[in-house]
CSV table of C-alpha atoms in Angstrom, one decimal:
chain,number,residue,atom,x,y,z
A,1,UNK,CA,0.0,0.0,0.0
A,2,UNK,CA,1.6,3.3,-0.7
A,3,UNK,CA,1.8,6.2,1.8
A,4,UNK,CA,-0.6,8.9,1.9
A,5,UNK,CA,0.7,11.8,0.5
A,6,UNK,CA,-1.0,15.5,2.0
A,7,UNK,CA,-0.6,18.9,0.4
A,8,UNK,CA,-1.7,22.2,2.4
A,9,UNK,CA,-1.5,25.5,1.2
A,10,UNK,CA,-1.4,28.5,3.5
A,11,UNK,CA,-2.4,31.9,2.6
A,12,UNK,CA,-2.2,34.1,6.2
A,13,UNK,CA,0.4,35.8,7.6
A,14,UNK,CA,1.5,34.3,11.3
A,15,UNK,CA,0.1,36.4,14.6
A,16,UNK,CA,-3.0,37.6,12.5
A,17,UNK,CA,-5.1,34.6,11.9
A,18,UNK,CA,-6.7,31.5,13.8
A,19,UNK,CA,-6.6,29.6,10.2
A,20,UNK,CA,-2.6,28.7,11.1
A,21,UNK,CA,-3.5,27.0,15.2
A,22,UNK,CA,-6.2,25.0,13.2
A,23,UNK,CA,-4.0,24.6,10.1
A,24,UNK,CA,-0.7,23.1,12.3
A,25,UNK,CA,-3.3,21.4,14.4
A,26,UNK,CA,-4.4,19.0,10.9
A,27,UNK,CA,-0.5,19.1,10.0
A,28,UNK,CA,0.4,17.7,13.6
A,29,UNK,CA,-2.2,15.1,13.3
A,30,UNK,CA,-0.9,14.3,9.6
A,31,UNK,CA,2.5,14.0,10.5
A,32,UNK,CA,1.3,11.6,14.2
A,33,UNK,CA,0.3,8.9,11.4
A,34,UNK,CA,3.8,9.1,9.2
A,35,UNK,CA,2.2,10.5,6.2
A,36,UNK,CA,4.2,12.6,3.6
A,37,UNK,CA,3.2,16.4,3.7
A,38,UNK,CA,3.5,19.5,1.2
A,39,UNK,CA,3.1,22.7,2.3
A,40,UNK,CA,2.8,25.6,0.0
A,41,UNK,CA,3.1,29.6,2.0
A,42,UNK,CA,1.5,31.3,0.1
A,43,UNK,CA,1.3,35.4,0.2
A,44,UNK,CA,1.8,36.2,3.9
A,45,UNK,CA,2.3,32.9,5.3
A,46,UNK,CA,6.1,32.9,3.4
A,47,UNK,CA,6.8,34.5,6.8
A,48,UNK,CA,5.4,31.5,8.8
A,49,UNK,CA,9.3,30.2,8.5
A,50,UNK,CA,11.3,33.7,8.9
A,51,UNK,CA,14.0,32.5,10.9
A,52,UNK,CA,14.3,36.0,12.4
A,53,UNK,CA,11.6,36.0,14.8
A,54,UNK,CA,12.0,36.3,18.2
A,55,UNK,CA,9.7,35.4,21.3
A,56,UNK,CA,9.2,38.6,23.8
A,57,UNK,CA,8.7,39.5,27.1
A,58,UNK,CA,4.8,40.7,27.8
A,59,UNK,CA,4.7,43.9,30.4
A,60,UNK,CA,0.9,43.4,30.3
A,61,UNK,CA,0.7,39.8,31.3
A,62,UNK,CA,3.7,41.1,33.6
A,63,UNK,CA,5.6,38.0,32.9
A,64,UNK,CA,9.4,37.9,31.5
A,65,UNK,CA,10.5,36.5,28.5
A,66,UNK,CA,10.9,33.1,30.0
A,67,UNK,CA,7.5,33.1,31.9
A,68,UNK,CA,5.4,34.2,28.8
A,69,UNK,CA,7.4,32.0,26.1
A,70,UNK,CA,5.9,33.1,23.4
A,71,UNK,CA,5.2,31.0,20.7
A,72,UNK,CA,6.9,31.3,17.3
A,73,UNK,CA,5.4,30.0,13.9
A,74,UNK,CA,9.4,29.7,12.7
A,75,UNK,CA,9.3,27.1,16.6
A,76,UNK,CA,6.1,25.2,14.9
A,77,UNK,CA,7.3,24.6,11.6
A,78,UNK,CA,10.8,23.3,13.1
A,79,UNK,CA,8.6,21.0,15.2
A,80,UNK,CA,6.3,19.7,12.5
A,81,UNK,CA,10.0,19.0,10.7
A,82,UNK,CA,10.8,16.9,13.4
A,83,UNK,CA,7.4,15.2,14.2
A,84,UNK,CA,7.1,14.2,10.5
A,85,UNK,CA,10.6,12.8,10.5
A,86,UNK,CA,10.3,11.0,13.6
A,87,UNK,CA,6.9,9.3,12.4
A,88,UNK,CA,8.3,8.0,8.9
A,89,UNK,CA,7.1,10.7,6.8
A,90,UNK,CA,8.7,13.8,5.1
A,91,UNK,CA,7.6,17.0,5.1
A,92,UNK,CA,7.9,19.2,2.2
A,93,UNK,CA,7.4,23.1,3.3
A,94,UNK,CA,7.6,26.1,0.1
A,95,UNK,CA,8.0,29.5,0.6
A,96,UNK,CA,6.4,31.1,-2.3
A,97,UNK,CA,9.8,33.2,-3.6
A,98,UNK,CA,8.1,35.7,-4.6
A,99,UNK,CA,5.9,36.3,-1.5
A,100,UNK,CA,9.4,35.8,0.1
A,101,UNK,CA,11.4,38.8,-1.9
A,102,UNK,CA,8.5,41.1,-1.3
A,103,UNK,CA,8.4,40.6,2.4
A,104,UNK,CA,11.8,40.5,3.3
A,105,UNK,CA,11.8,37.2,4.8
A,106,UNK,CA,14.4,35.4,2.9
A,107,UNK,CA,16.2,33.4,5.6
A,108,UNK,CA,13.7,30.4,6.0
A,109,UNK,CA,14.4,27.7,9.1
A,110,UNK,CA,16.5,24.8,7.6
A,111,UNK,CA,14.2,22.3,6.1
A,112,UNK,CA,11.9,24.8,4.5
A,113,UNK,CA,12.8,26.1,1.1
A,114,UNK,CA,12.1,28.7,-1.7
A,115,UNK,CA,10.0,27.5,-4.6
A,116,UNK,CA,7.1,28.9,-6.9
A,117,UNK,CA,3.8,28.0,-8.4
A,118,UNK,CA,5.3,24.9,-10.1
A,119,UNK,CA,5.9,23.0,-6.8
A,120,UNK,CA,1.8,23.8,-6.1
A,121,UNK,CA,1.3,22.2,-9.4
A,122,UNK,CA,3.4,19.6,-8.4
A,123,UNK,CA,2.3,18.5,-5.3
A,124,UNK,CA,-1.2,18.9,-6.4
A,125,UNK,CA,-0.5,15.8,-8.8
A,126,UNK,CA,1.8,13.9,-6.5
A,127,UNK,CA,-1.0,13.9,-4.1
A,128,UNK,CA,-3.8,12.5,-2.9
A,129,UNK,CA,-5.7,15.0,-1.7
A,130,UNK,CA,-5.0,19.3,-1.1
A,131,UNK,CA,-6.7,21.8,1.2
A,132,UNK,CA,-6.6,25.1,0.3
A,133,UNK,CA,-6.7,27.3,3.6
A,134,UNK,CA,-7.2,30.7,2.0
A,135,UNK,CA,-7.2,34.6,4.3
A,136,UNK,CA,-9.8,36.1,4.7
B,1,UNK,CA,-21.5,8.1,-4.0
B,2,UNK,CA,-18.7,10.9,-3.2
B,3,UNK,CA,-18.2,12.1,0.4
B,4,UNK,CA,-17.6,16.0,0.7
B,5,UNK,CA,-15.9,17.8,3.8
B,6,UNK,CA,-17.1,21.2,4.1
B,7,UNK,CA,-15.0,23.1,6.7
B,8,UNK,CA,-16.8,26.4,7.9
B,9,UNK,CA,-14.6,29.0,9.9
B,10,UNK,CA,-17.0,31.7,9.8
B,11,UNK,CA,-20.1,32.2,11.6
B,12,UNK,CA,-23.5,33.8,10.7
B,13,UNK,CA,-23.8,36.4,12.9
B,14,UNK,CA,-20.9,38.1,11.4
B,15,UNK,CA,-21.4,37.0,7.7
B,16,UNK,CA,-24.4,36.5,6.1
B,17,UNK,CA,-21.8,33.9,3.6
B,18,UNK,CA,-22.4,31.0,5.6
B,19,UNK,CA,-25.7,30.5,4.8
B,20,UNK,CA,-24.5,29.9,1.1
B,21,UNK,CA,-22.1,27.5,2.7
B,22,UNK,CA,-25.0,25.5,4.7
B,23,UNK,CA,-27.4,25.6,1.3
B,24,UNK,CA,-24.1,23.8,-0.3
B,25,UNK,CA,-24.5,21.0,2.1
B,26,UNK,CA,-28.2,20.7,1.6
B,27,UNK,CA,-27.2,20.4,-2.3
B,28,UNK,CA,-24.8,17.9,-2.1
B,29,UNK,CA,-26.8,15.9,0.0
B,30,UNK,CA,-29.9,16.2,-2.3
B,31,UNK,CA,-27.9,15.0,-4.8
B,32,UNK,CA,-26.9,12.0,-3.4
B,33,UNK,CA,-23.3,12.8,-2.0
B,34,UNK,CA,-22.8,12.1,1.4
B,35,UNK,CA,-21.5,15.3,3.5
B,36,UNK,CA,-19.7,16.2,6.8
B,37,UNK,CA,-19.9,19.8,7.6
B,38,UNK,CA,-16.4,20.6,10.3
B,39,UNK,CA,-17.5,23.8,11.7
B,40,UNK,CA,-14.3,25.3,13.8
B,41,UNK,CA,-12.7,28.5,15.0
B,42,UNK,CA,-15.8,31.3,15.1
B,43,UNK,CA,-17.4,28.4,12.7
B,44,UNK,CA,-18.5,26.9,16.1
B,45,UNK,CA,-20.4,29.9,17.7
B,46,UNK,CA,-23.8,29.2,16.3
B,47,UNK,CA,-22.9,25.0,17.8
B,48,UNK,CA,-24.6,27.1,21.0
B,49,UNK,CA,-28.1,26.9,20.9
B,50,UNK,CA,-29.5,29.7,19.8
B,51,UNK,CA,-31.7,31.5,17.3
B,52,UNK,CA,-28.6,30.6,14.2
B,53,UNK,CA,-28.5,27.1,15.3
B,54,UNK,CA,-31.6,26.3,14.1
B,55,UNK,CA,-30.6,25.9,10.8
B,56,UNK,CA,-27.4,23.8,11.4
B,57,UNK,CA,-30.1,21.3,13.8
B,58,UNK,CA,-32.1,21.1,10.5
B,59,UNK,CA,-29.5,20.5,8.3
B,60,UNK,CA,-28.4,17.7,10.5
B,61,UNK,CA,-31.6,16.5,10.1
B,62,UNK,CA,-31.5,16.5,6.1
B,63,UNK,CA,-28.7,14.3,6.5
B,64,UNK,CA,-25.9,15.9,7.0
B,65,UNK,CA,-23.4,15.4,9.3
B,66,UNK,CA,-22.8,18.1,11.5
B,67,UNK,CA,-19.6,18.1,13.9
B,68,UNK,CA,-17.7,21.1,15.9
B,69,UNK,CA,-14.2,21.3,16.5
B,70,UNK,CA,-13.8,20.5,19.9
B,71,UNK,CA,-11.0,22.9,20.4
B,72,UNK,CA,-12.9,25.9,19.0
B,73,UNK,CA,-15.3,24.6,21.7
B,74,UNK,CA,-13.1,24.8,24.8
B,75,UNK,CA,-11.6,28.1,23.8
B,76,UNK,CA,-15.4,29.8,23.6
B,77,UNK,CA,-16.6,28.0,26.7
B,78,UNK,CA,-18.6,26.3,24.6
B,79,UNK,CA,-20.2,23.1,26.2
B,80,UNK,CA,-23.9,22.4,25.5
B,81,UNK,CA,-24.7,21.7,21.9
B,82,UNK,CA,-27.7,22.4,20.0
B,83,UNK,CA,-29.2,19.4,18.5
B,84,UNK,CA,-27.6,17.3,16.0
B,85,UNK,CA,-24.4,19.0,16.3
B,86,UNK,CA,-21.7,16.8,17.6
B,87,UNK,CA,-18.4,17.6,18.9
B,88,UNK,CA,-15.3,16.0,17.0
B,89,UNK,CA,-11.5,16.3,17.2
B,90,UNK,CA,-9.5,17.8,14.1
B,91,UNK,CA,-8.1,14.4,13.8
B,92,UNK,CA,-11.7,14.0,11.9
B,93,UNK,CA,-10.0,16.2,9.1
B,94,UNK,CA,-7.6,14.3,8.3
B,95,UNK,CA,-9.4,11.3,8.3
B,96,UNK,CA,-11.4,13.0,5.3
B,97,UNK,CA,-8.4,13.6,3.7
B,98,UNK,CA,-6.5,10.5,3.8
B,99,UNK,CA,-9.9,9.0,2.7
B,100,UNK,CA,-9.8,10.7,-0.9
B,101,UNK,CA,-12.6,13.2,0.2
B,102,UNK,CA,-12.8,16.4,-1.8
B,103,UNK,CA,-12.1,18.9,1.2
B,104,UNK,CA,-13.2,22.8,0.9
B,105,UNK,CA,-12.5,25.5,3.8
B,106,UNK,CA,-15.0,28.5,3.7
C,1,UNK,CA,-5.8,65.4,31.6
C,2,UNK,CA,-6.1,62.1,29.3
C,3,UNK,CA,-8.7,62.0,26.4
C,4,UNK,CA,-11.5,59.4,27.3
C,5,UNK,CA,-11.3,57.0,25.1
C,6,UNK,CA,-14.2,54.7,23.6
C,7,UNK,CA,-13.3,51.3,22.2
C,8,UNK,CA,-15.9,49.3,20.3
C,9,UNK,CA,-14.3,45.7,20.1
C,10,UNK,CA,-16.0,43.1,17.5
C,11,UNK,CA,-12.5,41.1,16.5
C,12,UNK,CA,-12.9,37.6,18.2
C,13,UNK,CA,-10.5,35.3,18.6
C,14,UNK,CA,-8.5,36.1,15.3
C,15,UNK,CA,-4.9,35.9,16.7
C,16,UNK,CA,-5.7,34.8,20.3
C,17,UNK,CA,-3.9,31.8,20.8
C,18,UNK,CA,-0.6,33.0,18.5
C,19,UNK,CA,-0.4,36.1,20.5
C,20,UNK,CA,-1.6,34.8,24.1
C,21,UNK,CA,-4.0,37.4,24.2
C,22,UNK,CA,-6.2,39.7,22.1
C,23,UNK,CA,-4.3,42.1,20.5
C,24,UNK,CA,-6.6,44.9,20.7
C,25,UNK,CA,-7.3,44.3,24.9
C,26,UNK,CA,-3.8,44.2,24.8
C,27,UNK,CA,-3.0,47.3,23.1
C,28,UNK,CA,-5.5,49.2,25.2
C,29,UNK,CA,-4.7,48.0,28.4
C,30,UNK,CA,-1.0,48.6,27.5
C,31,UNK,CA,-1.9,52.4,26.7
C,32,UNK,CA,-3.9,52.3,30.0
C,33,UNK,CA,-0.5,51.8,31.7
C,34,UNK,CA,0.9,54.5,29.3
C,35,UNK,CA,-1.6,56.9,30.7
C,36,UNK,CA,-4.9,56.5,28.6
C,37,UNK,CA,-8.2,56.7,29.8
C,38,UNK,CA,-10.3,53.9,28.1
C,39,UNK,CA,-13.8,52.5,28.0
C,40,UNK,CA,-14.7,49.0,26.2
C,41,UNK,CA,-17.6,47.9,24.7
C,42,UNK,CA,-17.4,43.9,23.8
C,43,UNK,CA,-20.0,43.7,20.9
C,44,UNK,CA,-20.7,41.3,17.8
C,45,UNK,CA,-19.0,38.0,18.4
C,46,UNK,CA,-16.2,39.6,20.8
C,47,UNK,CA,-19.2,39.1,23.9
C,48,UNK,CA,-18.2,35.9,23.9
C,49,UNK,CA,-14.7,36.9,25.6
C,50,UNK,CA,-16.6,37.4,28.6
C,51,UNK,CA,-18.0,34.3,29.5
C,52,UNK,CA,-16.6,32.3,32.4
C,53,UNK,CA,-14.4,29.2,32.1
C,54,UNK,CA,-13.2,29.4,28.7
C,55,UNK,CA,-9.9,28.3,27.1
C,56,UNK,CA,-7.8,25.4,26.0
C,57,UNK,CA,-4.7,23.8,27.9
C,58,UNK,CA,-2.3,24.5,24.8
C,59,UNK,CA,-1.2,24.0,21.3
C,60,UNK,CA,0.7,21.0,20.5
C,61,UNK,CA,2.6,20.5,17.7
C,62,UNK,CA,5.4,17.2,17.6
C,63,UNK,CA,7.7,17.9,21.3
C,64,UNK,CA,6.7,21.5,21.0
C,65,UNK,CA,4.1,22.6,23.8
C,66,UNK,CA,2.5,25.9,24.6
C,67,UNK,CA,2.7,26.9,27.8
C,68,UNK,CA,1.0,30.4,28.4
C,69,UNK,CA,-2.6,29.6,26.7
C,70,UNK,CA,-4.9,32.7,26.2
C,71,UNK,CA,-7.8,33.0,28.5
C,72,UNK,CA,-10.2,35.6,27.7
C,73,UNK,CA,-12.7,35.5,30.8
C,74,UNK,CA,-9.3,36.2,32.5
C,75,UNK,CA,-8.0,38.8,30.1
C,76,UNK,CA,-11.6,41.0,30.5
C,77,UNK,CA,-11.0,40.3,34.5
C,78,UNK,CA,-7.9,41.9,34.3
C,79,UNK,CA,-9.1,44.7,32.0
C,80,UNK,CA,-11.4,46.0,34.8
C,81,UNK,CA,-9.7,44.8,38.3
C,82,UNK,CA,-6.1,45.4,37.4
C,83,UNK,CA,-6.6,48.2,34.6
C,84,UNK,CA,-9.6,49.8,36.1
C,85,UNK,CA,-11.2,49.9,32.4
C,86,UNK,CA,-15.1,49.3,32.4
C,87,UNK,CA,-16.2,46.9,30.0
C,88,UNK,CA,-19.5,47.0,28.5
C,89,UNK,CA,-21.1,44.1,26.7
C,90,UNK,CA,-23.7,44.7,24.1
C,91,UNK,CA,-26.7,42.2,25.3
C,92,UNK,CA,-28.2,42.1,22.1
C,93,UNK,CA,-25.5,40.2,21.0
C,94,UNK,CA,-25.2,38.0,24.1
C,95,UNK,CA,-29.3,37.2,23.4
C,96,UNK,CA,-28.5,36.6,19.6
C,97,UNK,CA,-25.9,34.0,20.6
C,98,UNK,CA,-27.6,32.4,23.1
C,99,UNK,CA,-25.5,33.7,26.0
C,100,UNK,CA,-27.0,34.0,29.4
C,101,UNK,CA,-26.3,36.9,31.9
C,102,UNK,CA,-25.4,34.2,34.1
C,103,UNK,CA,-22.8,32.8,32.0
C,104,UNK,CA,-20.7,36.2,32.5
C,105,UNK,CA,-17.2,36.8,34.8
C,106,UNK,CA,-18.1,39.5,37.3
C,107,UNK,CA,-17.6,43.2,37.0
C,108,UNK,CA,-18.7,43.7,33.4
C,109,UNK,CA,-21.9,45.9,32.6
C,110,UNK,CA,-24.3,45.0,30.0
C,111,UNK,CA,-25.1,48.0,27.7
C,112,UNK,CA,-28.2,48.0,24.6
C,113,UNK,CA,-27.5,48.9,21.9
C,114,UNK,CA,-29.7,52.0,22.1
C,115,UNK,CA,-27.5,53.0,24.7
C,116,UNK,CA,-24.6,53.2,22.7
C,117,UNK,CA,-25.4,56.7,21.8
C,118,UNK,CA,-25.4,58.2,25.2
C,119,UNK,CA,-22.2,56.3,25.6
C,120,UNK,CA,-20.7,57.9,22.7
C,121,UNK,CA,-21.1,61.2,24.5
C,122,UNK,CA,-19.7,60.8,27.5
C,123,UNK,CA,-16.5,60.6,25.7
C,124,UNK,CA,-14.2,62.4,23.4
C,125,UNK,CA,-12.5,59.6,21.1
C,126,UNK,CA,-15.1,56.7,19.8
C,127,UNK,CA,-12.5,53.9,18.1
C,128,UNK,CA,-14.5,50.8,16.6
C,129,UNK,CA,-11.5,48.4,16.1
């Protein structure tokens, strides 16, 4: 039997949508079972891998950088790396280069790499089955 | 017969899209397909009972399978269902998927 | 003398568990500290951050936990006990979404909507974010 191959493309930008918690919520599941996953940033969610984001301290929760550990999507797509590998599977993750250039958010988490509409088109036929999760 | 997942994020207070969302079940169910509708983030406000969930407790009744993200739930305080709405984890999702099941997000 | 400051909040849940917080409460109560004077008014699906016993224990994703979930009952607590900013909550919008008065964290007011007006003038900024 051969292994179930996923594709996901992401459309928002990370600290602006709840689309991305329920979006790495069905990729965390995916990779739990071992299955190969695509993931295609699209527009603002080429910065879901920026590499230069940094957790911060929150003077309104009055906690310290360590106490509010802030979460960072570059942290959750390094994990969903790791959890895919760990299970068997691979994980494919595309920043849109484009999206990438006009953002500024070239330097991607190592795993995660620049690509264009062609890998959509790709995975989309190497798959067997896509969401689309498009902003709002 | 096919098998559709529709996955609503929205809710109808705040857009008056969802109802074209709900018709779409109805449709696909009246023409044979068998249908899951995954409501989750604000998707799940009108899972309260309410005035709005009368519609989802009748579509459930037309046969379609109604289910609320039991995450989204939680995070609303959201514990007492109206009728024919039943909560599910996400895991449900990818069950669809894995399954072949043309899967939409609205 | 700051400016008092109404805030008509609607946004619910858009970026909640990401940013640990709403980031409009946040803002505002953040500006409270700064020196601002500001009123809330929780309407359209953003009433829902005031009922009690809400929230999830984390996101989850491989080995990588969250530790510091958002809770918003707690959040609108904290707005008026510890940033002494009323909070109103439009009950139109509770009844609508079948939210009972008694389903509400202490301390917030319920407004109707044909109040709103009378609100309006008691203050000199009106911000609908």
């Amino acid at each position: 039997m051969s292994k179930t191959t996923l594709t996901i493309a992401l459309m928002d930008p990370p600290y602006e949508s709840e689309n991305l918690t329920t979006a790495f919520r069905i990729l965390d599941v995916a990779a739990r079972r071992g299955y190969d996953l695509n993931v295609f940033a699209y527009e603002g969610a080429a910065g879901l891998a920026f590499a230069r984001q940094a957790p911060h301290p929150n003077p309104v929760h009055g906690k310290n950088l360590a106490e509010e550990n802030h979460p960072t999507t570059k942290d959750q797509v390094a994990a969903l790396l790791a959890e895919t590998e760990r299970h068997g599977g691979k994980l494919d993750w595309v920043n849109c280069g484009m999206c990438v250039d006009e953002r500024g958010v070239s330097e991607f988490v190592p795993g995660t790499r620049r690509g264009s509409p062609a890998d959509l088109h790709a995975f989309t036929e190497a798959s067997d089955n896509i969401l689309v999760i498009p902003t709002k | 017969m096919a098998h559709y997942l529709l996955i609503e994020s929205r809710d109808p207070f705040e857009s008056n899209d969802v109802l074209y969302y709900y018709d779409l079940a109805r449709d696909l169910v009246a023409a044979g397909n068998g249908v899951t509708l995954f409501l989750v983030q604000n998707g799940v406000m009108p899972a309260r009972p309410s005035a709005r969930s009368a519609t989802l407790s009748e579509l459930a009744r037309s046969g379609v399978e109604v289910l609320a993200d039991d995450f989204s739930l939680e995070e609303r305080g959201i514990s007492k269902l109206a009728e024919g709405i039943v909560a599910s984890p996400i895991d449900v999702v990818v069950d669809h998927l894995a399954a072949g099941h043309k899967t939409l997000w609205h | 003398m700051a400016k008092k400051t109404l805030n008509i909040v609607e946004s619910a849940y858009r970026a909640v568990m990401e940013e640990q917080d709403d980031t409009i409460l946040w803002l505002l109560a953040a500006m409270q500290a700064a020196g601002s004077e500001h009123t809330v008014v929780l309407r359209g699906n953003a009433v829902n951050y005031a009922v009690a016993g809400q929230g999830v224990p984390g996101l989850t994703i491989g080995e990588w936990k969250q530790t510091q979930t958002p809770k918003m009952d707690r959040d609108v607590i904290d707005l008026v006990q510890k940033w002494m900013i009323p909070v109103f909550v439009v009950e139109e919008d509770l009844r609508e979404r079948g939210i009972a008065r008694e389903e509400l964290v202490p301390g917030v007011t319920l407004v109707a909507r044909s109040s709103l007006p009378a609100l309006f003038a008691e203050h000199a900024v009106v911000s609908h974010w």
